[in-house]
């Protein structure tokens, strides 16, 4: 009997000890676990602002330059050639002037985030764009921008790829690999305002797919030939997977401003000083 009570007493002591240890463990560990769980459950991520059309239109515009040809021409050249062609020596001077003035190049995704979600931009942002796939945009344009750490946007019309005087697939891929943005400029530069039926597939869908195949990256931006657009084009652009589209320096659409982003053609008749002043005044 004595042995029985002794064993019972010992068992009670052990049980009490185990319970005490469990309580200590509960006191020591569970509050931390509960606190950790509460922290996770109560953690709140700041909600991203999404601007509507009115808010986008109210934001200060970013200057966007539009270049076409970079080559020499003489005094007898036609008026359109003089407007759409910048001499190499002038392009060199313009890139240098932009750098010395403190401009920082940005790319479409940065512009999109700024317009739609109020993301910050670098001081004195500017976008440098090129239309029509000309070979000198690669050999002169990209090479000159590299000196100042500038990145550009190259709007390619796919019918011209690998043709004499135009960029090759390899050059287009190289631009994308070096951090520039390759974007679409239709198949053969026909005016968007004249599209119907299969034109949308030929001019929007197929060029996008071809360029994505070349660069191995998604393509989200489009430039209207001649800067001409209409409201019928916007739903087609959205359906084709484009996030933004670019016009020239005319009025933006009040409903879909992301599909009427303004650019300024840099005229070959301008001095560097005139180009700099126009950059500031056009996008006030």
Short mmCIF file of C-alpha atoms in Angstrom, two decimals:
data_model
loop_
_atom_site.label_atom_id
_atom_site.label_comp_id
_atom_site.label_asym_id
_atom_site.label_seq_id
_atom_site.Cartn_x
_atom_site.Cartn_y
_atom_site.Cartn_z
CA UNK A 1 0.00 0.00 0.00
CA UNK A 2 2.82 2.38 0.88
CA UNK A 3 4.45 1.61 -2.44
CA UNK A 4 1.15 2.31 -4.19
CA UNK A 5 0.74 5.77 -2.57
CA UNK A 6 4.39 6.57 -3.18
CA UNK A 7 3.98 5.73 -6.85
CA UNK A 8 0.77 7.71 -7.07
CA UNK A 9 2.40 10.70 -5.40
CA UNK A 10 5.39 10.50 -7.75
CA UNK A 11 3.05 10.30 -10.73
CA UNK A 12 1.19 13.40 -9.62
CA UNK A 13 4.45 15.31 -9.24
CA UNK A 14 5.56 14.29 -12.76
CA UNK A 15 2.17 15.19 -14.22
CA UNK A 16 2.22 18.57 -12.51
CA UNK A 17 5.72 19.17 -13.80
CA UNK A 18 4.69 18.33 -17.36
CA UNK A 19 1.68 20.63 -17.11
CA UNK A 20 3.85 23.43 -15.72
CA UNK A 21 6.33 22.95 -18.55
CA UNK A 22 3.51 22.98 -21.10
CA UNK A 23 2.14 26.17 -19.56
CA UNK A 24 5.57 27.76 -19.64
CA UNK A 25 5.97 26.75 -23.26
CA UNK A 26 2.52 28.16 -23.99
CA UNK A 27 3.37 31.39 -22.20
CA UNK A 28 6.79 31.70 -23.82
CA UNK A 29 5.95 30.71 -27.41
CA UNK A 30 2.27 31.19 -28.17
CA UNK A 31 2.12 34.97 -27.57
CA UNK A 32 4.91 35.39 -30.12
CA UNK A 33 3.12 33.14 -32.57
CA UNK A 34 -0.16 34.99 -32.05
CA UNK A 35 1.62 38.33 -32.42
CA UNK A 36 3.34 37.14 -35.60
CA UNK A 37 0.07 35.88 -37.04
CA UNK A 38 -1.65 39.15 -36.15
CA UNK A 39 1.14 41.13 -37.80
CA UNK A 40 0.74 39.11 -40.99
CA UNK A 41 -3.04 39.34 -40.92
CA UNK A 42 -3.06 43.05 -40.10
CA UNK A 43 -0.34 43.97 -42.59
CA UNK A 44 -1.77 46.47 -45.08
CA UNK A 45 -0.22 47.14 -48.46
CA UNK A 46 -0.63 50.70 -49.75
CA UNK A 47 -3.25 50.66 -52.45
CA UNK A 48 -2.09 51.66 -55.93
CA UNK A 49 -3.80 54.73 -57.32
CA UNK A 50 -5.33 54.23 -60.77
CA UNK A 51 -5.99 57.50 -62.54
CA UNK A 52 -8.97 58.03 -64.79
CA UNK A 53 -8.77 59.86 -68.12
CA UNK A 54 -9.30 63.30 -66.57
CA UNK A 55 -6.49 62.75 -64.06
CA UNK A 56 -4.14 61.53 -66.79
CA UNK A 57 -4.87 64.58 -68.93
CA UNK A 58 -4.28 66.87 -65.94
CA UNK A 59 -0.75 65.56 -65.36
CA UNK A 60 2.23 67.47 -66.72
CA UNK A 61 3.22 66.05 -70.08
CA UNK A 62 6.62 64.47 -70.59
CA UNK A 63 8.47 65.81 -73.67
CA UNK A 64 8.66 63.13 -76.36
CA UNK A 65 10.89 63.73 -79.38
CA UNK A 66 10.25 62.02 -82.72
CA UNK A 67 13.08 61.45 -85.20
CA UNK A 68 12.90 59.87 -88.65
CA UNK A 69 15.98 60.03 -90.86
CA UNK A 70 19.44 61.00 -89.64
CA UNK A 71 21.46 61.87 -92.72
CA UNK A 72 22.87 64.80 -94.66
CA UNK A 73 20.80 66.76 -97.17
CA UNK A 74 21.50 69.85 -99.25
CA UNK A 75 19.71 73.15 -99.74
CA UNK A 76 17.83 71.85 -102.78
CA UNK A 77 16.14 69.03 -100.83
CA UNK A 78 12.36 69.04 -100.74
CA UNK A 79 10.42 70.62 -97.89
CA UNK A 80 9.30 67.26 -96.45
CA UNK A 81 12.85 65.90 -96.53
CA UNK A 82 14.07 68.93 -94.59
CA UNK A 83 11.39 68.48 -91.95
CA UNK A 84 11.77 64.72 -91.51
CA UNK A 85 15.56 64.52 -91.76
CA UNK A 86 18.08 65.66 -89.15
CA UNK A 87 21.72 65.91 -90.18
CA UNK A 88 24.11 63.69 -88.19
CA UNK A 89 26.07 66.69 -86.92
CA UNK A 90 22.84 68.23 -85.62
CA UNK A 91 21.69 65.01 -83.97
CA UNK A 92 25.05 64.78 -82.19
CA UNK A 93 24.69 68.37 -80.97
CA UNK A 94 21.12 67.78 -79.82
CA UNK A 95 21.96 64.73 -77.71
CA UNK A 96 24.83 66.62 -76.12
CA UNK A 97 22.59 69.61 -75.39
CA UNK A 98 19.92 67.42 -73.77
CA UNK A 99 22.52 65.79 -71.55
CA UNK A 100 24.09 69.10 -70.53
CA UNK A 101 20.63 70.50 -69.73
CA UNK A 102 20.08 67.65 -67.28
CA UNK A 103 17.50 65.63 -69.19
CA UNK A 104 17.05 61.96 -68.33
CA UNK A 105 15.60 59.56 -70.88
CA UNK A 106 12.65 57.42 -69.85
CA UNK A 107 10.88 54.50 -71.52
CA UNK A 108 7.19 53.70 -72.10
CA UNK A 109 6.67 51.59 -68.98
CA UNK A 110 7.93 54.46 -66.82
CA UNK A 111 5.60 56.86 -68.62
CA UNK A 112 2.66 54.49 -68.16
CA UNK A 113 3.30 54.10 -64.44
CA UNK A 114 3.61 57.88 -64.06
CA UNK A 115 0.39 58.61 -65.93
CA UNK A 116 -1.74 55.81 -64.50
CA UNK A 117 -0.30 55.19 -61.02
CA UNK A 118 1.51 58.46 -60.19
CA UNK A 119 4.91 56.76 -60.05
CA UNK A 120 7.83 59.20 -59.74
CA UNK A 121 10.00 60.10 -62.71
CA UNK A 122 13.62 61.23 -62.79
CA UNK A 123 14.41 64.93 -62.92
CA UNK A 124 13.71 66.47 -66.35
CA UNK A 125 12.35 63.32 -68.01
CA UNK A 126 12.30 63.01 -71.78
CA UNK A 127 11.50 60.25 -74.25
CA UNK A 128 13.51 59.91 -77.46
CA UNK A 129 11.71 58.02 -80.23
CA UNK A 130 12.44 56.99 -83.82
CA UNK A 131 10.01 56.05 -86.60
CA UNK A 132 10.34 53.96 -89.78
CA UNK A 133 13.21 51.52 -89.03
CA UNK A 134 15.97 53.50 -90.79
CA UNK A 135 19.43 51.94 -90.53
CA UNK A 136 21.08 55.14 -89.32
CA UNK A 137 18.82 55.17 -86.27
CA UNK A 138 20.85 52.19 -85.13
CA UNK A 139 24.30 53.15 -86.42
CA UNK A 140 24.11 56.85 -85.47
CA UNK A 141 21.10 57.31 -83.19
CA UNK A 142 21.64 54.50 -80.69
CA UNK A 143 25.42 54.89 -80.80
CA UNK A 144 25.24 58.60 -79.99
CA UNK A 145 22.68 58.16 -77.22
CA UNK A 146 24.89 55.54 -75.58
CA UNK A 147 27.48 58.25 -74.84
CA UNK A 148 25.01 59.90 -72.46
CA UNK A 149 23.26 56.82 -71.06
CA UNK A 150 20.10 57.61 -73.04
CA UNK A 151 17.67 54.86 -74.05
CA UNK A 152 15.18 55.26 -76.87
CA UNK A 153 12.02 53.83 -78.42
CA UNK A 154 12.24 52.47 -81.97
CA UNK A 155 8.93 52.21 -83.85
CA UNK A 156 9.40 49.58 -86.54
CA UNK A 157 7.32 49.03 -89.68
CA UNK A 158 7.87 45.35 -90.29
CA UNK A 159 7.72 45.44 -94.10
CA UNK A 160 11.06 47.28 -94.07
CA UNK A 161 13.07 44.82 -91.95
CA UNK A 162 16.26 43.59 -93.70
CA UNK A 163 15.73 45.87 -96.70
CA UNK A 164 18.59 48.09 -97.93
CA UNK A 165 18.75 51.28 -95.88
CA UNK A 166 16.70 49.78 -93.06
CA UNK A 167 17.52 47.85 -89.91
CA UNK A 168 18.09 44.12 -89.91
CA UNK A 169 16.53 41.62 -87.52
CA UNK A 170 19.87 41.38 -85.74
CA UNK A 171 20.07 45.13 -85.21
CA UNK A 172 16.50 45.28 -83.89
CA UNK A 173 17.26 42.43 -81.49
CA UNK A 174 20.46 44.21 -80.41
CA UNK A 175 18.52 47.38 -79.58
CA UNK A 176 16.15 45.43 -77.35
CA UNK A 177 19.02 43.57 -75.69
CA UNK A 178 20.77 46.87 -74.92
CA UNK A 179 17.75 48.21 -73.02
CA UNK A 180 16.01 50.22 -75.74
CA UNK A 181 12.33 49.59 -76.47
CA UNK A 182 11.22 48.16 -79.79
CA UNK A 183 7.63 49.10 -80.68
CA UNK A 184 5.26 48.77 -83.62
CA UNK A 185 4.64 51.19 -86.48
CA UNK A 186 2.34 48.98 -88.63
CA UNK A 187 3.34 46.64 -91.42
CA UNK A 188 3.68 49.12 -94.29
CA UNK A 189 2.88 52.60 -92.92
CA UNK A 190 -0.68 52.84 -94.22
CA UNK A 191 -2.86 55.38 -92.44
CA UNK A 192 -4.83 53.90 -89.56
CA UNK A 193 -7.80 56.10 -90.48
CA UNK A 194 -8.30 53.99 -93.62
CA UNK A 195 -8.31 50.52 -92.01
CA UNK A 196 -11.20 48.10 -92.20
CA UNK A 197 -11.72 44.36 -92.00
CA UNK A 198 -8.48 42.37 -92.25
CA UNK A 199 -6.37 45.57 -92.14
CA UNK A 200 -6.42 45.51 -88.34
CA UNK A 201 -4.84 42.08 -88.29
CA UNK A 202 -2.32 42.95 -91.01
CA UNK A 203 -1.26 46.28 -89.53
CA UNK A 204 -1.62 45.75 -85.75
CA UNK A 205 -1.63 42.07 -84.80
CA UNK A 206 0.91 40.53 -87.19
CA UNK A 207 3.60 43.23 -86.78
CA UNK A 208 3.36 42.91 -82.99
CA UNK A 209 3.77 39.13 -83.16
CA UNK A 210 6.68 39.37 -85.61
CA UNK A 211 8.58 41.89 -83.50
CA UNK A 212 7.97 39.91 -80.31
CA UNK A 213 9.42 36.89 -82.06
CA UNK A 214 12.53 38.89 -83.02
CA UNK A 215 13.20 40.52 -79.66
CA UNK A 216 11.89 37.77 -77.38
CA UNK A 217 9.95 40.26 -75.26
CA UNK A 218 6.35 41.53 -75.02
CA UNK A 219 5.61 44.57 -77.16
CA UNK A 220 3.11 47.11 -75.82
CA UNK A 221 3.49 50.39 -77.76
CA UNK A 222 2.36 51.64 -81.16
CA UNK A 223 2.90 54.79 -83.22
CA UNK A 224 0.28 55.93 -85.74
CA UNK A 225 1.70 56.54 -89.25
CA UNK A 226 1.76 60.30 -89.88
CA UNK A 227 0.37 60.70 -86.35
CA UNK A 228 -3.16 60.22 -87.73
CA UNK A 229 -5.69 58.32 -85.65
CA UNK A 230 -9.42 57.86 -85.13
CA UNK A 231 -11.61 56.51 -82.34
CA UNK A 232 -12.23 53.27 -84.26
CA UNK A 233 -8.53 52.39 -83.90
CA UNK A 234 -8.42 52.52 -80.09
CA UNK A 235 -10.53 49.41 -79.30
CA UNK A 236 -8.58 47.52 -81.96
CA UNK A 237 -5.29 48.54 -80.34
CA UNK A 238 -6.56 47.46 -76.92
CA UNK A 239 -7.76 44.14 -78.31
CA UNK A 240 -4.36 43.58 -79.92
CA UNK A 241 -2.56 44.03 -76.58
CA UNK A 242 -1.14 47.53 -76.90
CA UNK A 243 -1.02 49.64 -73.71
CA UNK A 244 -0.21 53.03 -75.29
CA UNK A 245 -0.24 54.62 -78.73
CA UNK A 246 1.47 57.79 -79.95
CA UNK A 247 0.29 60.64 -82.14
CA UNK A 248 2.10 63.88 -83.02
CA UNK A 249 1.64 67.21 -81.27
CA UNK A 250 -2.11 67.53 -81.80
CA UNK A 251 -5.02 67.30 -79.34
CA UNK A 252 -5.31 64.18 -77.19
CA UNK A 253 -8.45 62.09 -76.85
CA UNK A 254 -10.47 62.96 -73.74
CA UNK A 255 -11.65 59.38 -73.19
CA UNK A 256 -8.51 57.35 -73.99
CA UNK A 257 -5.50 59.65 -73.55
CA UNK A 258 -3.13 56.67 -73.23
CA UNK A 259 -3.80 55.95 -76.90
CA UNK A 260 -3.09 59.52 -77.98
CA UNK A 261 0.27 60.27 -76.36
CA UNK A 262 1.74 63.41 -77.93
CA UNK A 263 5.15 63.59 -79.63
CA UNK A 264 7.05 66.38 -81.37
CA UNK A 265 8.84 65.89 -84.70
CA UNK A 266 12.33 67.32 -84.55
CA UNK A 267 12.68 69.25 -87.80
CA UNK A 268 15.89 69.20 -89.79
CA UNK A 269 15.51 72.94 -90.30
CA UNK A 270 15.92 73.70 -86.59
CA UNK A 271 19.05 74.77 -84.80
CA UNK A 272 19.90 72.97 -81.57
CA UNK A 273 18.72 76.04 -79.63
CA UNK A 274 15.37 75.95 -81.44
CA UNK A 275 14.99 72.25 -80.70
CA UNK A 276 15.62 72.81 -77.00
CA UNK A 277 13.13 75.68 -76.80
CA UNK A 278 10.49 73.71 -78.69
CA UNK A 279 10.97 70.77 -76.35
CA UNK A 280 10.10 72.99 -73.40
CA UNK A 281 7.27 74.98 -74.99
CA UNK A 282 5.43 72.15 -76.75
CA UNK A 283 4.92 70.14 -73.56
CA UNK A 284 4.21 72.89 -71.02
#
